[in-house]
Coordinates of C-alpha atoms and ligand atoms in Angstrom, one line a residue:
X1 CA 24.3 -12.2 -38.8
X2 CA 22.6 -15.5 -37.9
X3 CA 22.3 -17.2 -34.6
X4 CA 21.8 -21.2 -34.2
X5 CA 20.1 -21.7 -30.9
X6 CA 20.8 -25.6 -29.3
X7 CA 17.3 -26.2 -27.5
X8 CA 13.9 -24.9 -27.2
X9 CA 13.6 -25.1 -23.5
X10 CA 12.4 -21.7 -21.8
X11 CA 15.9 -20.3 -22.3
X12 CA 16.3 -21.0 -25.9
X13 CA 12.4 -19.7 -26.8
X14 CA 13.4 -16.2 -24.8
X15 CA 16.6 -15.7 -26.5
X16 CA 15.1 -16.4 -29.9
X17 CA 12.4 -14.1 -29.2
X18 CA 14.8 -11.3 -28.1
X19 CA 17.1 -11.8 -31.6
X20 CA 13.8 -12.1 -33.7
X21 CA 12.4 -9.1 -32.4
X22 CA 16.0 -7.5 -33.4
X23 CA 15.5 -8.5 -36.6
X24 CA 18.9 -11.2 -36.6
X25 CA 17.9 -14.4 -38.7
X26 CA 18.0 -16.7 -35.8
X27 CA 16.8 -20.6 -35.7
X28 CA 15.7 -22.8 -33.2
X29 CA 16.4 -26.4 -33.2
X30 CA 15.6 -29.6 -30.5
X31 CA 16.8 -33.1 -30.9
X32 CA 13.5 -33.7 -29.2
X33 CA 10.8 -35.1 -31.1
X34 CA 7.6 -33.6 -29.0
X35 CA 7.3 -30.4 -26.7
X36 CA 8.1 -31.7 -23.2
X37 CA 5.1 -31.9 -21.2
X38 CA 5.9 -31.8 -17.5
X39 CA 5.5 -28.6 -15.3
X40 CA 8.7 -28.9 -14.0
X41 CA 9.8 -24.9 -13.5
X42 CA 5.8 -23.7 -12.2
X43 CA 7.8 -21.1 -9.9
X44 CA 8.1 -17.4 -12.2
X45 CA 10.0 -15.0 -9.7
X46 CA 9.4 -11.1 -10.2
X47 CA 12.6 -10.1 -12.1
X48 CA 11.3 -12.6 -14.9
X49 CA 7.5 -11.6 -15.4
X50 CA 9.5 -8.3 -15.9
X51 CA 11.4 -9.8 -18.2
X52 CA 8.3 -11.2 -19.8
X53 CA 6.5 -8.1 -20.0
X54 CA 9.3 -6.9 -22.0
X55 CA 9.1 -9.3 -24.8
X56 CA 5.3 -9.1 -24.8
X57 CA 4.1 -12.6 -23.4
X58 CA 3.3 -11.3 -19.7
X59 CA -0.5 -11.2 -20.4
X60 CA -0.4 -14.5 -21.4
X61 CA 1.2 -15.7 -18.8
X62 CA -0.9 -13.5 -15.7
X63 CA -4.4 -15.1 -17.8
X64 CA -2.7 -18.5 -17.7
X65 CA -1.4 -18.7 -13.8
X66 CA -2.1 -18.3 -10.5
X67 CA -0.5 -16.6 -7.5
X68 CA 1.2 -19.1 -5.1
X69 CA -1.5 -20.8 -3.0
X70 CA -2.0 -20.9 0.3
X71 CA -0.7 -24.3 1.9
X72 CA -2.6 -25.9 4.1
X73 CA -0.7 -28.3 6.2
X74 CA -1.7 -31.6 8.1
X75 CA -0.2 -33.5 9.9
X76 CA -1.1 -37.6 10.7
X77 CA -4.1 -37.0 7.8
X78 CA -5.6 -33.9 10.3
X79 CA -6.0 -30.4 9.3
X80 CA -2.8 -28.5 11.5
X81 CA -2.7 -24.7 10.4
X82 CA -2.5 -22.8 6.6
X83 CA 0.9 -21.3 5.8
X84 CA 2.5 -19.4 2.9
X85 CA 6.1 -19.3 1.5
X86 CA 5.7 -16.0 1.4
X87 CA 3.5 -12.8 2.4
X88 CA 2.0 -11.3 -0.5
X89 CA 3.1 -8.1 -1.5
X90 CA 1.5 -5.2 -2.6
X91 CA 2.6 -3.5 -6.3
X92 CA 5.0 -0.4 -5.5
X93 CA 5.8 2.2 -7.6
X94 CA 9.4 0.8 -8.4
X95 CA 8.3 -2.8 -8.4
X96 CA 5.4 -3.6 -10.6
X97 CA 5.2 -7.6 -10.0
X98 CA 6.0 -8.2 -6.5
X99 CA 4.9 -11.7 -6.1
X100 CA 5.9 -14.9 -7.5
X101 CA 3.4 -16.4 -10.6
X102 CA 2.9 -20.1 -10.5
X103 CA 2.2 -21.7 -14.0
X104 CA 3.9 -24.9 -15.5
X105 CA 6.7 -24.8 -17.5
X106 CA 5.4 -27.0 -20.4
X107 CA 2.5 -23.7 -20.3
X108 CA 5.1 -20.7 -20.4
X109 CA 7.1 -22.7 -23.3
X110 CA 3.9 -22.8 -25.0
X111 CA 3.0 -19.0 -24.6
X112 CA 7.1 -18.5 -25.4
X113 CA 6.7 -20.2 -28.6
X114 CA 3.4 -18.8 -29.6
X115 CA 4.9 -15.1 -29.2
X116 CA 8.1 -16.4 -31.2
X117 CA 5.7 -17.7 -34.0
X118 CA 4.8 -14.2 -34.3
X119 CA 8.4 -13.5 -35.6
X120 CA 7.6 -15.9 -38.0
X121 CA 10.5 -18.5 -36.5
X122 CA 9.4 -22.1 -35.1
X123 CA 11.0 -24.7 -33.0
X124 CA 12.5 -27.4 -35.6
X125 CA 12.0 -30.4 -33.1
X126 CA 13.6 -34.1 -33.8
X127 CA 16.7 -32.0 -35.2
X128 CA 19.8 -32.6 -32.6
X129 CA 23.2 -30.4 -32.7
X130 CA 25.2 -33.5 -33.2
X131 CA 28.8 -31.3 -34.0
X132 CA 30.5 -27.9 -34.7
X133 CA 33.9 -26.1 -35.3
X134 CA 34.2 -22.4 -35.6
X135 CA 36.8 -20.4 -36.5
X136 CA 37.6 -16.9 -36.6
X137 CA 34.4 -16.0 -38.9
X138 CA 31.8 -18.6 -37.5
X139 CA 30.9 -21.9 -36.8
X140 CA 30.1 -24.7 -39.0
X141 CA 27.5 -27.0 -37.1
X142 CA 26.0 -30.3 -38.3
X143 CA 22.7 -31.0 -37.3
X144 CA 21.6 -34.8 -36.9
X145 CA 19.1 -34.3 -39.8
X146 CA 22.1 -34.9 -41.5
X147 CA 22.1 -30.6 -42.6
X148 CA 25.1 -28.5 -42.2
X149 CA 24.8 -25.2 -41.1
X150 CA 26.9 -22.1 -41.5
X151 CA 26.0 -19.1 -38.5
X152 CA 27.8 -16.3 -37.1
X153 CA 27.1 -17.7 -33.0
X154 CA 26.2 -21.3 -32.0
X155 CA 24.3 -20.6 -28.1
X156 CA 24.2 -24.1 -26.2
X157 CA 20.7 -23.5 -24.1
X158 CA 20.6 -27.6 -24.7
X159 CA 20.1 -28.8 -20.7
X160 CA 22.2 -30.3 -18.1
X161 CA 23.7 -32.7 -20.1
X162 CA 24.5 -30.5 -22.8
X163 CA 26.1 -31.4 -25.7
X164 CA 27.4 -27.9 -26.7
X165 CA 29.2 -27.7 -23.3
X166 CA 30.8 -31.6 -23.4
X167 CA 31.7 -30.8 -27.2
X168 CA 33.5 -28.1 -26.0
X169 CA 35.3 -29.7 -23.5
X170 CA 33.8 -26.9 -20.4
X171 CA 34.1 -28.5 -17.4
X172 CA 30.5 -28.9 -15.2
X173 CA 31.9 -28.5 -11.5
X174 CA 29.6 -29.6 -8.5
X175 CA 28.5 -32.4 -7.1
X176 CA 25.9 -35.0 -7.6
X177 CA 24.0 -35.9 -4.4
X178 CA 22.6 -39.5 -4.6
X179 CA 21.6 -39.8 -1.3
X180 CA 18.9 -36.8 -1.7
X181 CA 15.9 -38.0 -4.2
X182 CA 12.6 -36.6 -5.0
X183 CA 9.8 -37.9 -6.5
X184 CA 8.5 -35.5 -8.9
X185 CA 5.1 -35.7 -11.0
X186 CA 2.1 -33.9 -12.4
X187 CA -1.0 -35.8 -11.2
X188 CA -4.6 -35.6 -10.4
X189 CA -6.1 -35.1 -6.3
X190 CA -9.3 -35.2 -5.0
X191 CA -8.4 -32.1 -3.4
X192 CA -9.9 -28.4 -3.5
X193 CA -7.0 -26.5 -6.4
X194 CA -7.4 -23.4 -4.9
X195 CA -5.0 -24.6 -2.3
X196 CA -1.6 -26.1 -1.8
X197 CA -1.0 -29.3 0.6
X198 CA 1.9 -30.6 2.7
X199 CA 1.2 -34.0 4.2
X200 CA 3.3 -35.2 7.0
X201 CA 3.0 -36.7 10.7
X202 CA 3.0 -35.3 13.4
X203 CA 6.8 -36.5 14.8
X204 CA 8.6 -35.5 12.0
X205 CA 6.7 -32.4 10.4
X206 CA 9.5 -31.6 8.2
X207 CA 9.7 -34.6 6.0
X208 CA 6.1 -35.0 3.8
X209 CA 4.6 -35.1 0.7
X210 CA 3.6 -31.4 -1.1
X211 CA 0.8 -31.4 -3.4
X212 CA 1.2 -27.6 -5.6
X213 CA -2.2 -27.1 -8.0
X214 CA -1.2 -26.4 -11.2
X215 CA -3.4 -23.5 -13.2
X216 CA -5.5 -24.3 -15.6
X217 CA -5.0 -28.1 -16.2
X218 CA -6.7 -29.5 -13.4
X219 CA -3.1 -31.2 -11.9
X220 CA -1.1 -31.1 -8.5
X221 CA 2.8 -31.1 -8.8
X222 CA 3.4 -33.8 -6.4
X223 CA 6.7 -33.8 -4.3
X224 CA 8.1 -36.3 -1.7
X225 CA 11.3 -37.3 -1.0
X226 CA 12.6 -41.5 -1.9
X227 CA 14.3 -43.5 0.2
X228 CA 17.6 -44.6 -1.2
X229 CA 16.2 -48.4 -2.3
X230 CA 13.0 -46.7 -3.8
X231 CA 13.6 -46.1 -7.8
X232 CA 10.2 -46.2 -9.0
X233 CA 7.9 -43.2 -10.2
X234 CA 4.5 -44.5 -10.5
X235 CA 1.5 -43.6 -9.5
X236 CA 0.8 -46.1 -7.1
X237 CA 4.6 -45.4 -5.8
X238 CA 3.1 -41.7 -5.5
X239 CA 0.0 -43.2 -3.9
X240 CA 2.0 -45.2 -1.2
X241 CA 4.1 -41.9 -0.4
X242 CA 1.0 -40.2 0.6
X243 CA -1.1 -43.1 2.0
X244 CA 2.1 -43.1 4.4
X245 CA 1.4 -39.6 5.6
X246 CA -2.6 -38.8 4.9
X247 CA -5.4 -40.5 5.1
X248 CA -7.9 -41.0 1.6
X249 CA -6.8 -38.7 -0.5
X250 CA -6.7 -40.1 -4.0
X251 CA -4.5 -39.6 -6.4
X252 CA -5.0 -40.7 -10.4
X253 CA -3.9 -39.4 -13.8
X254 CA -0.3 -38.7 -13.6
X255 CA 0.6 -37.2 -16.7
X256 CA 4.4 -36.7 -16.0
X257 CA 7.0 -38.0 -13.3
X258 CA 10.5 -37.8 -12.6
X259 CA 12.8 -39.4 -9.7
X260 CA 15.3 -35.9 -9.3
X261 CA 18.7 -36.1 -8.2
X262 CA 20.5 -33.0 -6.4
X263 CA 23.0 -32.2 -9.3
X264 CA 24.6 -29.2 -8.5
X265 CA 27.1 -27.7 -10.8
X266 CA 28.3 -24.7 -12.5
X267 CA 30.1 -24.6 -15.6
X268 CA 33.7 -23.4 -15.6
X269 CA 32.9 -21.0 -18.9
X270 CA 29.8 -19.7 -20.0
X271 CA 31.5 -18.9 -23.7
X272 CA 34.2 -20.3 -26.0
X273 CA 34.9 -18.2 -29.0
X274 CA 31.9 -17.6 -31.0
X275 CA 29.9 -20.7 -29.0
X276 CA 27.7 -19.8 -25.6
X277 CA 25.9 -21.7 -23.0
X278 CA 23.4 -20.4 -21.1
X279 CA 20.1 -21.7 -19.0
X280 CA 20.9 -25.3 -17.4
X281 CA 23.8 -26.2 -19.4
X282 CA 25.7 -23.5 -17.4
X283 CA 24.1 -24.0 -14.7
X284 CA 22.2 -26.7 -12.7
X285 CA 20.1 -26.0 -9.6
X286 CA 18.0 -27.9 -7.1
X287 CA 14.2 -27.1 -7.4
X288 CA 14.5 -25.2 -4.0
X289 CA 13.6 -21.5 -4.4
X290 CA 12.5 -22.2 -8.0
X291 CA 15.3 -20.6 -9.6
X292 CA 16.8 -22.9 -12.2
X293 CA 14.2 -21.6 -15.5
X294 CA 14.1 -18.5 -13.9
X295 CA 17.9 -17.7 -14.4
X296 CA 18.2 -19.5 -17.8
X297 CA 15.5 -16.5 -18.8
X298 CA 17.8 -13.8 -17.3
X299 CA 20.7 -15.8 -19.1
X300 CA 19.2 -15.3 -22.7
X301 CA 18.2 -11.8 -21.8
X302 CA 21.7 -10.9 -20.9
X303 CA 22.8 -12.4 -24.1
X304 CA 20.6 -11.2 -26.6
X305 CA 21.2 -7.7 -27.2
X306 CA 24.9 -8.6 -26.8
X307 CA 25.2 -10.7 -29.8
X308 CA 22.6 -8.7 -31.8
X309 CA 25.4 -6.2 -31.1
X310 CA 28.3 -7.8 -31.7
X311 CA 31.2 -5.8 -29.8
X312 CA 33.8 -7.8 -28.5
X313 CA 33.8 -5.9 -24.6
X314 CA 29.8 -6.6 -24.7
X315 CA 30.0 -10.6 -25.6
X316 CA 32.8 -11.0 -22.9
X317 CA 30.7 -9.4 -20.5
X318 CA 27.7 -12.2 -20.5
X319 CA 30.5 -14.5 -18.9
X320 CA 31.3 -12.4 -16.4
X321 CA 28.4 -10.9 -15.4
X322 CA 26.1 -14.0 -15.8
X323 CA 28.9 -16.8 -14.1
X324 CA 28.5 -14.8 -11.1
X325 CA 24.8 -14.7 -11.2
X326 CA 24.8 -18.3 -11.3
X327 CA 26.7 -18.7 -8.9
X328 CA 25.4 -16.5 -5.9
X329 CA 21.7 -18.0 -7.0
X330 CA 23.1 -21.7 -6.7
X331 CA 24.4 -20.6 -3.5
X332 CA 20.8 -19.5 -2.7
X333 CA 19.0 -22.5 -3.6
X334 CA 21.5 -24.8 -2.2
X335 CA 21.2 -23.3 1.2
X336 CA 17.2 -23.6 0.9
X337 CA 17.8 -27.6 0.1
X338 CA 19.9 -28.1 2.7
X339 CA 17.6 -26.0 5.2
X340 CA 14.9 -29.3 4.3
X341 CA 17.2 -31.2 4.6
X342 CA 18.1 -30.5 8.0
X343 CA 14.2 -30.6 8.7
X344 CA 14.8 -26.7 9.8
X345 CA 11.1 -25.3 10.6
X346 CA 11.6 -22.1 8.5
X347 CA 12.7 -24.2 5.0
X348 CA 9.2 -23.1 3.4
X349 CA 9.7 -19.6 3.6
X350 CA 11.1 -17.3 1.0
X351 CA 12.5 -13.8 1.3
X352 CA 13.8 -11.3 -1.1
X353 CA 16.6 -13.5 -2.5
X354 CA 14.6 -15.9 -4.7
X355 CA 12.8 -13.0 -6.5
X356 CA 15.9 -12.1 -9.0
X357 CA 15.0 -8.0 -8.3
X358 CA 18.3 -7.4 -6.4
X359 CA 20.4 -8.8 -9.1
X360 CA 22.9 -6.4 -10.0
X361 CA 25.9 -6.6 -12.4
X362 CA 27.4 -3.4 -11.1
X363 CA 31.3 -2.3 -10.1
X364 CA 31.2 -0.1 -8.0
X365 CA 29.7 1.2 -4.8
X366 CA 26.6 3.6 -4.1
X367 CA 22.7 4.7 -4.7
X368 CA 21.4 3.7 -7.7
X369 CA 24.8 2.6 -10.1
X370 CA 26.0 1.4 -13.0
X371 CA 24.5 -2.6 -12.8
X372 CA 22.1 -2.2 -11.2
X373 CA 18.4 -2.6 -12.4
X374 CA 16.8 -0.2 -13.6
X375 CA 13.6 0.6 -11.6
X376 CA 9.9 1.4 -13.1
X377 CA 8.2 4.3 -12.0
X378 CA 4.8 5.6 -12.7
X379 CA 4.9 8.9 -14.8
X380 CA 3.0 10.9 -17.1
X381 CA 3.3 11.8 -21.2
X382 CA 3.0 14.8 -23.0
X383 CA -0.6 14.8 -23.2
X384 CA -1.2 14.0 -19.5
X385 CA -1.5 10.2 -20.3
X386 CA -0.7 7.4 -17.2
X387 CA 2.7 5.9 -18.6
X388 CA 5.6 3.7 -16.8
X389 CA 9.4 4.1 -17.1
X390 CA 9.0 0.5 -17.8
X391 CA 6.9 1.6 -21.2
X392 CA 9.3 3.5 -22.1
X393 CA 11.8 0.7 -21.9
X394 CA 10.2 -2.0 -23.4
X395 CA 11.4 -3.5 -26.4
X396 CA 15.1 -3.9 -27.7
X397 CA 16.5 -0.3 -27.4
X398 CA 18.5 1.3 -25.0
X399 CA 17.2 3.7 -23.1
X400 CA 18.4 7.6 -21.3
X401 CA 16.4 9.2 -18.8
X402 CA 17.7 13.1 -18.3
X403 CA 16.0 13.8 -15.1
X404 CA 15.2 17.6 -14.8
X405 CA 15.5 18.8 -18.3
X406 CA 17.8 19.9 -20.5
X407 CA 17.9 16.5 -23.4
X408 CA 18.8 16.9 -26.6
X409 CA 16.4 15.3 -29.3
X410 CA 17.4 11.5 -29.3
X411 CA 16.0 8.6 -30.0
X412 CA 14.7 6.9 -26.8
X413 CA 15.7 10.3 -24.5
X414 CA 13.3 11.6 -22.6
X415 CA 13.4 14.7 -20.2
X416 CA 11.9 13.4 -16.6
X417 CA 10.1 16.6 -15.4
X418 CA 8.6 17.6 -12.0
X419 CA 5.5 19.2 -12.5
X420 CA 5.6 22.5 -14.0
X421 CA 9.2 22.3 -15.3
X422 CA 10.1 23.6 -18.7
X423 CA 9.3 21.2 -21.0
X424 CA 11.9 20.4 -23.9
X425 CA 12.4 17.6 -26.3
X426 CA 10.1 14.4 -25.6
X427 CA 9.4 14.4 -21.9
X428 CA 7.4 12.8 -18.9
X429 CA 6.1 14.1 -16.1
X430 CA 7.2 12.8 -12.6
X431 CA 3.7 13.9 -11.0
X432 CA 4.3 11.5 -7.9
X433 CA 7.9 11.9 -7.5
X434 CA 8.4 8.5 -7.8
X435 CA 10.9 8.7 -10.2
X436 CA 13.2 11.3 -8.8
X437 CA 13.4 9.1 -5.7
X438 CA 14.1 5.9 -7.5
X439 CA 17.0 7.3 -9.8
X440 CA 18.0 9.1 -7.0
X441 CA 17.6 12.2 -9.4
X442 CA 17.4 15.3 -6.8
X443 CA 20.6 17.2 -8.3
X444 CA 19.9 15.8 -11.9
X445 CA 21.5 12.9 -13.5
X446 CA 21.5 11.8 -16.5
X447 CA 20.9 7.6 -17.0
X448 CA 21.3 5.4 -19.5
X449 CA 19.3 2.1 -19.4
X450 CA 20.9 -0.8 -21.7
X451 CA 18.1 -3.2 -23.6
X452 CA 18.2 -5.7 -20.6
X453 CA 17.0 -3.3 -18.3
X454 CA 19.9 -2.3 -15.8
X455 CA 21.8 0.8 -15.7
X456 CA 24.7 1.2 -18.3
X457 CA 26.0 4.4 -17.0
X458 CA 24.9 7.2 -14.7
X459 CA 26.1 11.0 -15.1
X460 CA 25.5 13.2 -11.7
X461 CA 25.0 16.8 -13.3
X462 CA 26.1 19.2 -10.7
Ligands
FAD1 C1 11.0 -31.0 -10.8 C2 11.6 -29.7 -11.1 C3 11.1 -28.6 -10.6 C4 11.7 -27.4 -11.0 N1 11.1 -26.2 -10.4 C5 11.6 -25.0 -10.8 C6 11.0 -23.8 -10.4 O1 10.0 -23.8 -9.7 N2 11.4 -22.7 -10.9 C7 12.5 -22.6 -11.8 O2 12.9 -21.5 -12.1 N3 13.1 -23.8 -12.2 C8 12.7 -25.0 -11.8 N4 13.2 -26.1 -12.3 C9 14.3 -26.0 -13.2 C10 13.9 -25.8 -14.6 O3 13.0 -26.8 -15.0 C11 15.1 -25.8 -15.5 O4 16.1 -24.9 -15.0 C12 14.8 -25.3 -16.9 O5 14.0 -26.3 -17.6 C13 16.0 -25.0 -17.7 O6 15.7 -24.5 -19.0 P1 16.6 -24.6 -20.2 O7 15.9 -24.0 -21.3 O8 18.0 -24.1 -19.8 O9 16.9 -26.2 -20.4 P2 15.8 -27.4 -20.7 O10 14.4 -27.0 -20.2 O11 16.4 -28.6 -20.1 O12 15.8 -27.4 -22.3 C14 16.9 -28.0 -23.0 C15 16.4 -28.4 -24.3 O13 17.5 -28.8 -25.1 C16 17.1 -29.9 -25.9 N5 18.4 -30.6 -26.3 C17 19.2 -31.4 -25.6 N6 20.3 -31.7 -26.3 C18 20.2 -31.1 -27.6 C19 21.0 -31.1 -28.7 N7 22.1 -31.7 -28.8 N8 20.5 -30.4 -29.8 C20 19.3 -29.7 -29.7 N9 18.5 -29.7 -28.6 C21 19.0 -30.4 -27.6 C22 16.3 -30.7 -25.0 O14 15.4 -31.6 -25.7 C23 15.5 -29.6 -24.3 O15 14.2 -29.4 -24.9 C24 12.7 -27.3 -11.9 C25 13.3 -28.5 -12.4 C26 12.7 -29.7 -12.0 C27 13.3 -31.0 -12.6

């Protein structure tokens, strides 16, 4: 089986990844000519560095980035109070990366491609998809190097303006907001980078200019919102934003810049036939929340084990259960951009719903079901060793828990044990109790974990 992947953004590098480490003959291609160079996405939300621990590039990313600074706010250029979008939490048992990780996206599509490298596959760059057809067996697709191509999937992870989705004829539906703008860019401060800034005056505290250090290259990502006759994205257009709010602080070296528009839209179809979209060209967010990369990663995740699989009832799933993913987190960061919008004083603060860990794809009702993610837990091994459930799920296999004994000899099966329980098969050792509590395991179930991490099925044995 092959898979042609349409982009190389940070959904396109995750899903190669996941096929490569399967073993399925997958390529990577990018009409453009250099790796993008903005930081863009900096905002990694828990459910993602779990994601990325699973696919091996989560120490990379930790030794690259920062935890989300403290911002401190002033108001007409003087020093008001420190604030935080959110309180940091604490590791739990079930919940391994609590916090948010801030790192640009041009570094975490760097660390994505150096992991896919590994796999021996590389980012083909200046090669555009520039056409397909498929039939029942495959799709043909032409590349603008003038190649033809012959692959089993074609998987559109090619932006908001995709291609792949216009080809296909998928309608985008949302709306484009032009009477929101941002001015985005990546520039230099003569400011301390171990903490964040929000500039604004006094009378209207709501509306400023937000300065986020970005780890490790010695940048700010610099945010203010335009006026509706203001078009331009230079530095000294950057420079006058501020100097309208602050008092000396100078800016320099701007190494990226954007003028961002609140598109908002959600494609009608995530598939047609043997042809996918995921990541922005399925779905396009405003930076709010930082959820846009965030869910293209989730999107790829979803998808690979399903096409390294193949079943029909699995690659109709990613639609369903993906569409309506999409749609509850646009919901989520449209609410937050309107919340600016509406100068509301609680706009900067995050809660639960922009982390991604309550995601669930489940059907029905209850403690711990079939959808919903599966949780880590601390446990022990055979030979008294500190492992996690999220160990023993890492990498692409499904996996089945038995909790209380009683597994037969399986691949990937291991018999969750309280301490001092008969020991049978391979087995782990609940010393903390964690575990039972998480899987809600007291009368013994049975639970079977699929590649991506959530519950396939659970079996209550009585
Ligand atoms: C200012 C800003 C701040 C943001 N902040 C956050 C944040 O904090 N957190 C967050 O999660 N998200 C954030 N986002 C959103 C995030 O950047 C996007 O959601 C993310 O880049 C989507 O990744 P992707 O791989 O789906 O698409 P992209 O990153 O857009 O990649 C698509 C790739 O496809 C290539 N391509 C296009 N057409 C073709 C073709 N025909 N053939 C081959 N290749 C093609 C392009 O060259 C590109 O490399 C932000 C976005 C912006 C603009």
């Amino acid at each position: 089986m092959r898979v042609l992947i349409a982009g190389a953004g940070p959904t396109g590098l995750t899903l190669a990844i996941d096929l490569a480490r399967r073993n399925i003959d997958v390529r990577i291609v990018d009409k453009a000519t250099e790796f993008f160079a903005g930081s863009r996405g900096d905002g990694i939300q828990p459910r993602t560095l779990e994601v990325f621990d699973d696919l091996g590039v989560i120490d990379a990313v930790l030794a690259a980035g920062m935890s989300p600074a403290t911002v401190r706010v002033h108001l007409d250029g003087k020093f008001a109070m420190e604030r935080r979008m959110a309180p940091r939490r604490e590791p739990l048992p079930d919940v391994p990366y609590p916090n948010a990780w801030m790192l640009g996206q041009s570094q975490t599509e760097g660390i994505l491609r150096d992991r896919l490298a590994e796999f021996g596959v590389h980012v083909e760059l200046g090669t555009a998809v520039s056409g397909f057809e498929q039939d029942a067996d495959g799709v043909t697709v032409t590349l603008s190097t003038g190649e033809v191509v012959r692959t089993s999937y074609l998987v559109g992870a090619d932006g908001g303006r995709s291609f792949v989705r216009k080809t296909l004829g998928i309608p985008f539906v949302g709306t484009t907001d032009e009477s929101i703008r941002m001015l985005l860019g990546d520039v230099a401060a003569d400011l301390d980078p171990a903490y964040g800034y929000w500039f604004a005056k006094e009378a209207d505290p709501m509306t400023g200019v937000v300065l986020s250090p970005l780890p490790g290259i010695g940048l700010f990502q610099f945010g203010a919102p335009l006026t509706e006759d203001d078009d331009s994205d230079s530095l000294e257009t950057l420079q006058a934003k501020l100097d309208d709010v602050s008092a000396g602080v100078r800016l320099s070296r701007l190494t990226w810049s954007t003028v961002w528009r609140p598109n908002i839209r959600l494609a009608e179809h995530f598939r047609a036939g043997r042809v996918f979209l995921a990541g922005d060209a399925a779905h396009v967010h405003p930076p709010t929340g930082g959820q846009g990369l965030n869910t293209g990663v989730q999107d790829a995740y979803n998808l690979g084990w399903k096409l390294a699989d193949g079943s029909p009832e699995l690659l109709d799933s990613y639609e369903t259960e993906r569409r309506a993913v999409a749609a509850h987190v646009l919901g989520v960061s449209t609410g937050l951009m309107r919340k600016y919008a509406e100068r509301d004083e609680r706009a900067h603060e995050r809660g639960a719903e922009t982390q991604q860990l309550d995601i669930s794809y489940r059907t029905e009702s209850g403690k711990l079901v079939a959808g919903d993610r599966a949780p880590d837990a601390p446990v022990k091994d055979a030979a008294g060793k500190d492992v996690r459930l999220f160990d023993l799920f890492r990498g692409p296999h499904a996996t089945t828990l038995v909790f209380g004994g009683g597994a037969p000899e399986a691949l990937n099966t291991y018999n969750v044990l309280r301490p001092g329980e008969d020991a049978r098969g391979v087995y782990v050792v609940d010393t903390e109790g964690h575990a039972f509590a998480a899987y809600d395991a007291s009368g013994g179930v049975t639970v079977h974990v699929r590649p991506d991490g959530y519950v396939s099925s659970r079996v209550v044995r009585r």
